[in-house]
Coordinates of C-alpha atoms in Angstrom, one line a residue:
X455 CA 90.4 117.1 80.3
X456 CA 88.0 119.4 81.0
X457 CA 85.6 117.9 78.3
X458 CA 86.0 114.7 80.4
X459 CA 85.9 116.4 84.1
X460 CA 82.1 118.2 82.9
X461 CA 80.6 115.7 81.1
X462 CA 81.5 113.0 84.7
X463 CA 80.2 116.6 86.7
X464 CA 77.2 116.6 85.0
X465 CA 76.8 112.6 85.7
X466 CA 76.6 113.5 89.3
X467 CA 76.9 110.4 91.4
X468 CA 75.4 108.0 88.4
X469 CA 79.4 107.8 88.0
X470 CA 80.5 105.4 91.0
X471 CA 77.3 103.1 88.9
X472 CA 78.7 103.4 85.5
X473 CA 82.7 102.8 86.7
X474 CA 82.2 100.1 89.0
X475 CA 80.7 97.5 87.3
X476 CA 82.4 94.1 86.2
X477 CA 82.4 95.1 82.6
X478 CA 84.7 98.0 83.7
X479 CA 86.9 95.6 85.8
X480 CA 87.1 93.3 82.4
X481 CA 87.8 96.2 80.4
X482 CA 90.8 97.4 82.8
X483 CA 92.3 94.2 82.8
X484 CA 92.1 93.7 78.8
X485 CA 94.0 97.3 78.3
X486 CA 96.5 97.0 81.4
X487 CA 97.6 93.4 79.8
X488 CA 97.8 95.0 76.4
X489 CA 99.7 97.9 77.1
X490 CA 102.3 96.3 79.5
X491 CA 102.6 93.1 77.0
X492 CA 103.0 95.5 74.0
X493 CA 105.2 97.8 75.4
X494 CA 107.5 95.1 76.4
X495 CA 107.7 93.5 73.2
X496 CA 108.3 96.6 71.2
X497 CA 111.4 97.8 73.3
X498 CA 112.7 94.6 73.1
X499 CA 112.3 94.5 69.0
X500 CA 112.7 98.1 68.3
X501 CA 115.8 98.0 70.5
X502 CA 117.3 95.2 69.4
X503 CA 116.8 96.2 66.1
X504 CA 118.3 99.8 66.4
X505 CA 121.6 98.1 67.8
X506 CA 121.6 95.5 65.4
X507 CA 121.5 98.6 62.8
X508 CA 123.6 101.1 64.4
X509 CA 126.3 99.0 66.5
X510 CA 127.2 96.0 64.2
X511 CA 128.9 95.6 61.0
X512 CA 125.8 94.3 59.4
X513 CA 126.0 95.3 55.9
X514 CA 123.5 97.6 53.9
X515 CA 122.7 100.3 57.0
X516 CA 120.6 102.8 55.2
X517 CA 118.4 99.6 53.7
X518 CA 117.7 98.6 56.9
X519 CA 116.9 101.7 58.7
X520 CA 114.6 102.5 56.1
X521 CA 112.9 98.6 56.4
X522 CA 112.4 99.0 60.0
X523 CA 111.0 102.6 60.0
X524 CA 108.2 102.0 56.9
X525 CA 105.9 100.5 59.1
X526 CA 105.3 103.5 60.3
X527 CA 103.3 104.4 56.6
X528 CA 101.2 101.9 57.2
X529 CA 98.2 102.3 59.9
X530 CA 97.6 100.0 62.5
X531 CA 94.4 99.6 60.9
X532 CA 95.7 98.3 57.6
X533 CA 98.2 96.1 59.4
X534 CA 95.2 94.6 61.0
X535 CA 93.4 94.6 57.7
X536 CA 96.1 92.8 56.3
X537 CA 96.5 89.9 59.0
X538 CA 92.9 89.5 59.4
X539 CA 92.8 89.1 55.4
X540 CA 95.3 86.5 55.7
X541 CA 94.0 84.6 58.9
X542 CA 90.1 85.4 58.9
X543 CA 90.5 83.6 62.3
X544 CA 93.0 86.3 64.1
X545 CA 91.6 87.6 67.3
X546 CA 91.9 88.1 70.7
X547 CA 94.6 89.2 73.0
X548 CA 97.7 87.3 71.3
X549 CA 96.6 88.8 67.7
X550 CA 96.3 92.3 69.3
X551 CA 99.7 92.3 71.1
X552 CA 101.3 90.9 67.4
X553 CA 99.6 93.9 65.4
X554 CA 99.9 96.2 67.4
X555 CA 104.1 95.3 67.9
X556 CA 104.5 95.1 64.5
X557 CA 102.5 98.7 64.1
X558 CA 104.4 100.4 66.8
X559 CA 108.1 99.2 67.2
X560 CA 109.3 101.9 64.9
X561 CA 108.1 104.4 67.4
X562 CA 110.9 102.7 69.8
X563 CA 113.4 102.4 67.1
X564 CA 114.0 105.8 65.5
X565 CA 114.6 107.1 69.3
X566 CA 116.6 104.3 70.4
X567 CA 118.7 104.6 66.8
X568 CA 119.0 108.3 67.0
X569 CA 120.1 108.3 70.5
X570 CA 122.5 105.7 69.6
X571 CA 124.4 107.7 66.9
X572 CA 124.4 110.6 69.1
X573 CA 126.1 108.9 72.2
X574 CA 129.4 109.7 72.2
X575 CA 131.8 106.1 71.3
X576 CA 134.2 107.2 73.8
X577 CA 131.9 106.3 77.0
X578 CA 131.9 102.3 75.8
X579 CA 135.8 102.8 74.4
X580 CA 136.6 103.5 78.3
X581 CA 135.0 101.0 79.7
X582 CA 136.7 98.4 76.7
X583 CA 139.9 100.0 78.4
X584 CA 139.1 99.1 82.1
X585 CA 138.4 95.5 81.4
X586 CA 134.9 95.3 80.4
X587 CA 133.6 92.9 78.0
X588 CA 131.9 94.2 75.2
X589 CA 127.8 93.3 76.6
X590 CA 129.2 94.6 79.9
X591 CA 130.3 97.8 78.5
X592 CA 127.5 98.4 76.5
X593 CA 125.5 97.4 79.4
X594 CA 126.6 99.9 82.1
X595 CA 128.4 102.6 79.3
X596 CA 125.6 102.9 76.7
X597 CA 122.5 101.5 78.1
X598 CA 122.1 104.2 80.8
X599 CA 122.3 106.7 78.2
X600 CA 119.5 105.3 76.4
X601 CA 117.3 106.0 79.2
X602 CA 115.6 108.9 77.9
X603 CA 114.7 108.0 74.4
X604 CA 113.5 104.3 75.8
X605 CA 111.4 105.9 78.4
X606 CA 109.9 108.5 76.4
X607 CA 109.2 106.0 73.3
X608 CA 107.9 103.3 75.6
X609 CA 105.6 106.0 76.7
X610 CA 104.3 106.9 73.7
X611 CA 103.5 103.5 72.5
X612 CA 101.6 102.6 76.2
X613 CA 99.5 106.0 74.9
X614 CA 99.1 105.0 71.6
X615 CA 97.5 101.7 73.1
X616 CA 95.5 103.6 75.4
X617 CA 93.7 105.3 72.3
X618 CA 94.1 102.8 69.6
X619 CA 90.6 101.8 67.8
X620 CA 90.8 100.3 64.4
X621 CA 93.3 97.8 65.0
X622 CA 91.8 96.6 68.4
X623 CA 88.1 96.6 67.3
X624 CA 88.8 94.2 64.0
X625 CA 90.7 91.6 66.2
X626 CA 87.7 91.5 68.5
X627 CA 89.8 92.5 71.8
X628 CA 88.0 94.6 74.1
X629 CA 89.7 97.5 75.4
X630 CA 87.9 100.8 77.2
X631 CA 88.7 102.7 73.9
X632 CA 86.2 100.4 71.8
X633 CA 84.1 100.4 74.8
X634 CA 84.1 104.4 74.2
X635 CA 83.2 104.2 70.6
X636 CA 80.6 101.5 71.5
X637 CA 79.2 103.6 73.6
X638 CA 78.8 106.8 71.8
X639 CA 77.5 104.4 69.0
X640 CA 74.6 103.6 71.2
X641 CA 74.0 106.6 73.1
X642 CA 73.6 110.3 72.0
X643 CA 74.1 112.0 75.6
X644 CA 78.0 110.0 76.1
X645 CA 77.7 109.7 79.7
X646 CA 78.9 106.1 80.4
X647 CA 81.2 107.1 77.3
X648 CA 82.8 109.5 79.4
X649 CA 82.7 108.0 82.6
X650 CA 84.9 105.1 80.8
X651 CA 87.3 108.2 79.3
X652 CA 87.4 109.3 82.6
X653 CA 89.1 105.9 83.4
X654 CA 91.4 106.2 80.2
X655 CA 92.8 109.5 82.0
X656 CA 93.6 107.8 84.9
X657 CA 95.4 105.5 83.3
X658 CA 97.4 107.9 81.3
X659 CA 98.4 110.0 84.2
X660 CA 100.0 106.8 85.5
X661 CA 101.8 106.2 82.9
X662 CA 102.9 109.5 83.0
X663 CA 103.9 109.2 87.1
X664 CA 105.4 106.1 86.3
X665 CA 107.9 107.3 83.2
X666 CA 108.1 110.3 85.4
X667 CA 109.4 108.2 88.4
X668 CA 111.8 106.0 86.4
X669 CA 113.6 108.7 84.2
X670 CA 114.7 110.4 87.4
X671 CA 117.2 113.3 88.2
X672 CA 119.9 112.4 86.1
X673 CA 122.1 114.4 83.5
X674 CA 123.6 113.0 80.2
X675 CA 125.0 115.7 78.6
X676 CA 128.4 116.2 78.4
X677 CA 131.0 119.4 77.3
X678 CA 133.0 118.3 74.3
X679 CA 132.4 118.2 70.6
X680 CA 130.4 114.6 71.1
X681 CA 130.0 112.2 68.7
X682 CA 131.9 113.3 65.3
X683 CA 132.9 109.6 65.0
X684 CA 131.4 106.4 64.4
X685 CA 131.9 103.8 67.0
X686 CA 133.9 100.8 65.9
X687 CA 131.1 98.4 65.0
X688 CA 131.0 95.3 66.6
X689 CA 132.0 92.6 64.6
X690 CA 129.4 89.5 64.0
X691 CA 130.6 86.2 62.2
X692 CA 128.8 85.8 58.8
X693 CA 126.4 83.2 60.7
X694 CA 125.4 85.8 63.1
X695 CA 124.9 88.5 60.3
X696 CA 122.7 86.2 58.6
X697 CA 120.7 85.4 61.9
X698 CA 120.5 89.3 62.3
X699 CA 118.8 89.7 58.9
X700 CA 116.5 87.2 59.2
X701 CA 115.5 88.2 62.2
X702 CA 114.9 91.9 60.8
X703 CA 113.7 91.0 57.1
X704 CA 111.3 88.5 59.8
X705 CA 110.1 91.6 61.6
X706 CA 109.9 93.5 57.9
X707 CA 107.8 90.5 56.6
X708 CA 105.3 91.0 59.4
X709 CA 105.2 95.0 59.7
X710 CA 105.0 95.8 56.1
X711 CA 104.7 92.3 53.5
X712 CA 101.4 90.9 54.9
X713 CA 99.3 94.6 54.9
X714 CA 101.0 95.3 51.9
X715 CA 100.7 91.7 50.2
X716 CA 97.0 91.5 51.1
X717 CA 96.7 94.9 49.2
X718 CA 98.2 93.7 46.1
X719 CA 95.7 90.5 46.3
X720 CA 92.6 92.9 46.8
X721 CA 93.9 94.5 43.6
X722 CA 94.2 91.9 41.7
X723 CA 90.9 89.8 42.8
X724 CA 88.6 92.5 43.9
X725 CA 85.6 93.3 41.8
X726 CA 85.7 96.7 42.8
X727 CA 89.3 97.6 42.5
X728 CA 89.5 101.0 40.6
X729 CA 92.1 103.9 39.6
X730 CA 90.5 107.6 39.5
X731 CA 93.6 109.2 39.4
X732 CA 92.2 112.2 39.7
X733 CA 90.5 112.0 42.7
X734 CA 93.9 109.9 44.0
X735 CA 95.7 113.0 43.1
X736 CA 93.5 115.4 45.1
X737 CA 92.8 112.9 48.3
X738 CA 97.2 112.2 47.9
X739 CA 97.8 116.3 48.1
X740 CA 95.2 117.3 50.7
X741 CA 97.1 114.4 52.8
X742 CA 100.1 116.1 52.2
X743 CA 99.4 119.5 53.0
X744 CA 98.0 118.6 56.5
X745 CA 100.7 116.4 57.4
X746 CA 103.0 118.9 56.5
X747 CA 100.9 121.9 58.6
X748 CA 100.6 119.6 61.4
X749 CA 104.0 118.3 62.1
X750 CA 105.0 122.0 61.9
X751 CA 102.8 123.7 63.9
X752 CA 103.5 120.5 66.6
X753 CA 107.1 120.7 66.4
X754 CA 107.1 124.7 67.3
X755 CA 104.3 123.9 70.0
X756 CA 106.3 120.8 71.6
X757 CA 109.7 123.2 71.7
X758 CA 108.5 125.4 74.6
X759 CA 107.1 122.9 76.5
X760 CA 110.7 120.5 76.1
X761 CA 112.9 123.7 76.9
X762 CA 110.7 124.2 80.3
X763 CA 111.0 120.3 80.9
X764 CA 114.8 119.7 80.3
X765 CA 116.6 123.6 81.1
X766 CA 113.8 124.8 83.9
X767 CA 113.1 121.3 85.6
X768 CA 110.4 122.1 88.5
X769 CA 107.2 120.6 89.6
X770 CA 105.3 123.3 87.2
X771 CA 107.5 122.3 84.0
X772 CA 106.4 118.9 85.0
X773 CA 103.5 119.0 85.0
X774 CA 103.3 121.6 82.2
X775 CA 105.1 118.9 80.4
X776 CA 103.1 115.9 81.1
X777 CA 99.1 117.4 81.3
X778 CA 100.0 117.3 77.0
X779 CA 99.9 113.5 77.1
X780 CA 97.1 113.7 78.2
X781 CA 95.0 114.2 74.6
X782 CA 97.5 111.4 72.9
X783 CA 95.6 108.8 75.5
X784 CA 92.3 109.8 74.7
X785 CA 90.5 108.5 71.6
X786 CA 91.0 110.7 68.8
X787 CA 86.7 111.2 68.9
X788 CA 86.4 112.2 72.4
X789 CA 89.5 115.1 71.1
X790 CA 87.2 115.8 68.3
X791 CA 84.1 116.0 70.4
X792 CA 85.6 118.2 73.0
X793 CA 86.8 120.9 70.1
X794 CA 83.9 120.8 68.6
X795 CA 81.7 122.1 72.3
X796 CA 84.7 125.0 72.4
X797 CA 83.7 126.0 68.8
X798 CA 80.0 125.4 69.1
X799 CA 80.4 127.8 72.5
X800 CA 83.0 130.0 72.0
X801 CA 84.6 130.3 68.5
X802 CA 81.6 129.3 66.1
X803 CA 84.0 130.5 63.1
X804 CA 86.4 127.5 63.8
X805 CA 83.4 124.9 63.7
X806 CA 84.7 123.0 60.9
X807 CA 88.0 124.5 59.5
X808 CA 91.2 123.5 58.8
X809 CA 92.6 125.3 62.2
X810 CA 90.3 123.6 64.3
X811 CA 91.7 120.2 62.4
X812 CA 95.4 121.2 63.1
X813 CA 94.5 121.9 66.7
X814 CA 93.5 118.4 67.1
X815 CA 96.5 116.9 65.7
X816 CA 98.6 119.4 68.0
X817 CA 96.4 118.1 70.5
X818 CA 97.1 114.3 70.0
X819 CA 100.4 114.0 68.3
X820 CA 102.4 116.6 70.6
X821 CA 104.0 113.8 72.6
X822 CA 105.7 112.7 69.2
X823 CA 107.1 115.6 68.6
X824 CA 108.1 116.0 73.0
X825 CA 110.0 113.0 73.2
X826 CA 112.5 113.7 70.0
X827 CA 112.7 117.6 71.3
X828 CA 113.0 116.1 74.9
X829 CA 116.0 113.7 74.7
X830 CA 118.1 115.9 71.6
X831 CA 118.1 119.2 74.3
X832 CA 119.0 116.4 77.1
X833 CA 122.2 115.4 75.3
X834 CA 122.6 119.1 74.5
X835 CA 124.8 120.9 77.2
X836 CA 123.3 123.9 78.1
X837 CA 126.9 125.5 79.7
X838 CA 126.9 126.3 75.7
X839 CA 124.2 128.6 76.1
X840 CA 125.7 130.4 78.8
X841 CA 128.6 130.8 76.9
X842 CA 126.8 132.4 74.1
X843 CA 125.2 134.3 76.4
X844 CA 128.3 135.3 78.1
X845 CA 129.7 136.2 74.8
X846 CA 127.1 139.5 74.7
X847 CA 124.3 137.3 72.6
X848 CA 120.6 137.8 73.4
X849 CA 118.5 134.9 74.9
X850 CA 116.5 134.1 71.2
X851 CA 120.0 134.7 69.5
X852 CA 121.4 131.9 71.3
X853 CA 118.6 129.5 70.9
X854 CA 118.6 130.0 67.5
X855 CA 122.4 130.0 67.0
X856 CA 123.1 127.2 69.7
X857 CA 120.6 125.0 70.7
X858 CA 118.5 124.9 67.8
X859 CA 121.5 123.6 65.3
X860 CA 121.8 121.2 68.7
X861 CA 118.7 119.6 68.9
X862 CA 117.3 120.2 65.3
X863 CA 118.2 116.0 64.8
X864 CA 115.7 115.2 67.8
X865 CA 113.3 118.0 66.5
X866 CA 113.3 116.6 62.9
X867 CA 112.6 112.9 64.1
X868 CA 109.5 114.1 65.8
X869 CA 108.2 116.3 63.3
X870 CA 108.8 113.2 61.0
X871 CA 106.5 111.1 63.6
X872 CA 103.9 113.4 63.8
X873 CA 103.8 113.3 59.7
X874 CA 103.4 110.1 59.8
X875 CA 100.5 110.1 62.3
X876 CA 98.6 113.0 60.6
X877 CA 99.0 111.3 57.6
X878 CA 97.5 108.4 59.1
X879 CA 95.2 109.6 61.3
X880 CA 91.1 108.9 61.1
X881 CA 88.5 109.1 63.9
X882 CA 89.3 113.2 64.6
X883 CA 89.8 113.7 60.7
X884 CA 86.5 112.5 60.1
X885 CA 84.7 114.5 62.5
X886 CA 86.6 117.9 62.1
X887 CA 87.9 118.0 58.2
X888 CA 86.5 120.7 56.7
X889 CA 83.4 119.6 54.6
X890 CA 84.5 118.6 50.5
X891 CA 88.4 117.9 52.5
X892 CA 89.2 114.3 51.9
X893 CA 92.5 112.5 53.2
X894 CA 93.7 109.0 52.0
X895 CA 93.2 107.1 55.6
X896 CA 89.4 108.2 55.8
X897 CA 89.1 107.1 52.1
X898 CA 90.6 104.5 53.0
X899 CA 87.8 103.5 55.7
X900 CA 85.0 104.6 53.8
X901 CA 86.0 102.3 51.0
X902 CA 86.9 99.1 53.4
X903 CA 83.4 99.7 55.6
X904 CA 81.8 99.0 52.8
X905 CA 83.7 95.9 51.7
X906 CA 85.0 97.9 49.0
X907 CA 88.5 96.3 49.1
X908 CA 89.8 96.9 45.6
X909 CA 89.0 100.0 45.4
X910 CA 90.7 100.7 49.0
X911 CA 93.9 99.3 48.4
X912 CA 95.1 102.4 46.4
X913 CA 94.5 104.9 48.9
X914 CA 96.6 102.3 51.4
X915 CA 99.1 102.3 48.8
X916 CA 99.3 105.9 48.4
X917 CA 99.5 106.3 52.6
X918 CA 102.9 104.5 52.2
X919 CA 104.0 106.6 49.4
X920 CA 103.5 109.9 50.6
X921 CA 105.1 108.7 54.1
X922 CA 107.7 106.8 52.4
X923 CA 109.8 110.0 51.3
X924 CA 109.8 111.6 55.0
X925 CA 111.3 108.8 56.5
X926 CA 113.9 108.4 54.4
X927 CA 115.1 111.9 54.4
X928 CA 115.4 111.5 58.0
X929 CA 117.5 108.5 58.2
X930 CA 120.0 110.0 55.5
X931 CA 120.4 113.5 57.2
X932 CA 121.0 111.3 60.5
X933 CA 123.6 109.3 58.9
X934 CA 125.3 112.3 57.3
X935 CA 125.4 114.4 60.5
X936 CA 127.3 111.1 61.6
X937 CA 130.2 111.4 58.9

């Protein structure tokens, strides 16, 4: 923010000239569409796809939770890789909205899922009793209840499409994030580039008013044990099961067989396809050891912030709470830009090490890890605290013996999604890796941006590997903790 606010300072009243032009107004219009058609479409699958997963009797549960959360190992910018290798003809707003679905529904469903086998049966077993139908009583018993994790997910998706680059600048769909890049592309002083991030903030913040605004007052948790049961799954006919697993393996087909598929086909017909296992190996375990560092570092930086937002709701919580979205809507270069002027200024030893690197994933992946922390201490009942508290326990005591065996489901999920985007993640990577430090994304794009697709496709491959294992550790302790 304050990179933004000095650089549209220093513009002076060049600003109003830069902002209100008629490529701005196009600009507005192409992201506002994007994100609100997006959004839409990945609650609906994500959703639909958690339910179909957690509230039927559709066979083979952990196969399909880990199908629909594997997307997540593969960037946008190889999904979009992948389509366009398929279709050379793919662009514009329809292919955007489809790649960027099929890229970001996971964030909706690992949310939706996880507050689904948290939600205590009994709620939807009531309203069975009064009368209800079983779409009714999910309707007004469970739905409700799933307010928080939609919310939050829906919000970090309309983020992520706020700052998404790759994906949207190989489709050829003009957003203001490849307007930014564009920009700095052409210029060396950024000024119309940050006049157009300034619009980007606005935009964020409201988002931010407008989650803020629906979410509302309300309380979910309850006193009681919770959910040690399984619900009774609802039972589907064998013609509906094998509707539902079209419809996922569909979904599966389109998230994860086409990127993957066109990598198997630049492997096999690419003159340039290649194998150094060695430097495979080294790119594969530098990956690993950042995405590791930065979904832990996030995780602990994200729990102060969702204890202020959920136990100590106030107008400075708030706002505490929602200024960190602020970095996850900004392009990750503008991020990288900004920490580099503190560094040059201030803290020349950072310039270029692996702290200053972490910082920027804390910066841009903190949301990730909110939204878990945020909706796992929501269902957690904080009269438990008091208790502890009552009991003669100190204050960090009962955190650590209460709330944090509470919400460490919720904290898990989001230090798994900030893996996954660190492990993904390019533009700030690039800028701010130490020099010699290689990860498998920006391998990845150094070996594509020079039409070097053979040799590209195993760093891709390796992305989905080393993601792989996280999200499937996380599904299985979820479905254990439900036993």
């Amino acid at each position: 923010m304050w990179y933004v606010v000095e650089g549209l300072v220093s513009a002076g009243g060049g600003v109003v000239d830069l902002v209100w032009r008629p490529r701005v107004g196009e600009l507005l219009g192409n992201t506002v569409m994007l994100v609100l058609a997006t959004t839409a479409a990945c609650l609906i699958v994500g959703t639909g796809a958690a339910w179909l997963v957690e509230r039927t009797n559709l066979p083979g549960r952990p196969f399909w939770t880990a199908l629909m959360v594997a997307p997540l190992a593969v960037p946008a910018f190889v999904n979009s890789f992948g389509w366009t290798s398929l279709r050379p003809g793919l662009s514009g707003f329809g292919a955007a909205v489809l790649v960027t679905t099929l890229s970001y529904y996971p964030l909706v469903y690992l949310p939706i899922a996880a507050a689904l086998r948290g939600t205590d049966p009994a709620y939807e077993e009531t309203a069975r009793s009064l009368g209800l139908g079983p779409w009714r009583a999910f309707a007004r018993a469970t739905l409700p209840r799933l307010r928080p994790a939609a919310l939050g997910s829906a919000l970090l998706v309309g983020l992520h499409l706020l700052a998404e680059f790759g994906a949207i600048q190989s489709l050829r769909f003009d957003t203001f994030t490849t307007a930014i890049y564009d920009q700095y592309q052409s210029t060396f002083d950024g000024t119309g580039a940050t006049a157009l991030a300034g619009v980007l903030v606005l935009l964020c913040l409201l988002l931010l008013l407008g989650e803020l605004r629906l979410a509302g007052p309300g309380r979910i948790a309850r006193i009681g044990s919770g959910a040690s049961r399984r619900p009774v799954p609802h039972r589907l006919g064998w013609p509906a099961r094998v509707a539902a697993a079209g419809g996922l393996l569909l979904v599966a087909a389109g998230a994860l067989g086409v990127p993957l598929g066109m990598i198997g086909y630049w492997l096999t017909v690419s003159a340039s396809t290649a194998f150094p296992v060695g430097d495979l190996l080294a790119t594969a375990g530098s990956t690993l050891g950042l995405g590791l560092a930065g979904a832990a570092v996030t995780t602990l930086a994200a729990l102060p912030v969702a204890w202020l937002a959920v136990r100590r709701p106030g107008w400075t919580s708030r706002i505490i709470e929602r200024s960190t979205y602020v970095g996850n809507a900004l392009p990750g270069i503008v991020v990288a830009l900004a920490l580099i002027t503190v560094a040059i200024r201030y803290l020349p030893g950072l310039y270029q090490t692996t702290v200053m690197l972490v910082a920027a994933y804390v910066t841009l992946f903190l949301p990730r890890a909110l939204v878990g922390l945020r909706s796992a201490l929501a269902q957690a009942p904080p009269e438990l605290d008091d208790v502890a508290r009552a009991l003669g326990t100190r204050p960090a005591a009962a955190l650590l013996r209460v709330t944090v065996p509470l919400i460490a489901r919720g904290a898990g999920a989001g230090a798994a999604l900030v893996f996954l985007a660190v492990v993904t993640e390019l533009t700030a990577t690039l800028l701010l890796a130490p020099i010699g430090t290689r990860t498998l994304a920006t391998e990845f794009w150094s070996e594509s941006s020079a039409i070097h697709y053979g040799a590209a496709a195993p760093y891709a491959l390796l992305m989905v590997v080393v993601s792989a294992p996280m999200a499937y550790l996380l599904t299985r302790g979820d479905h254990e903790a439900t036993r």
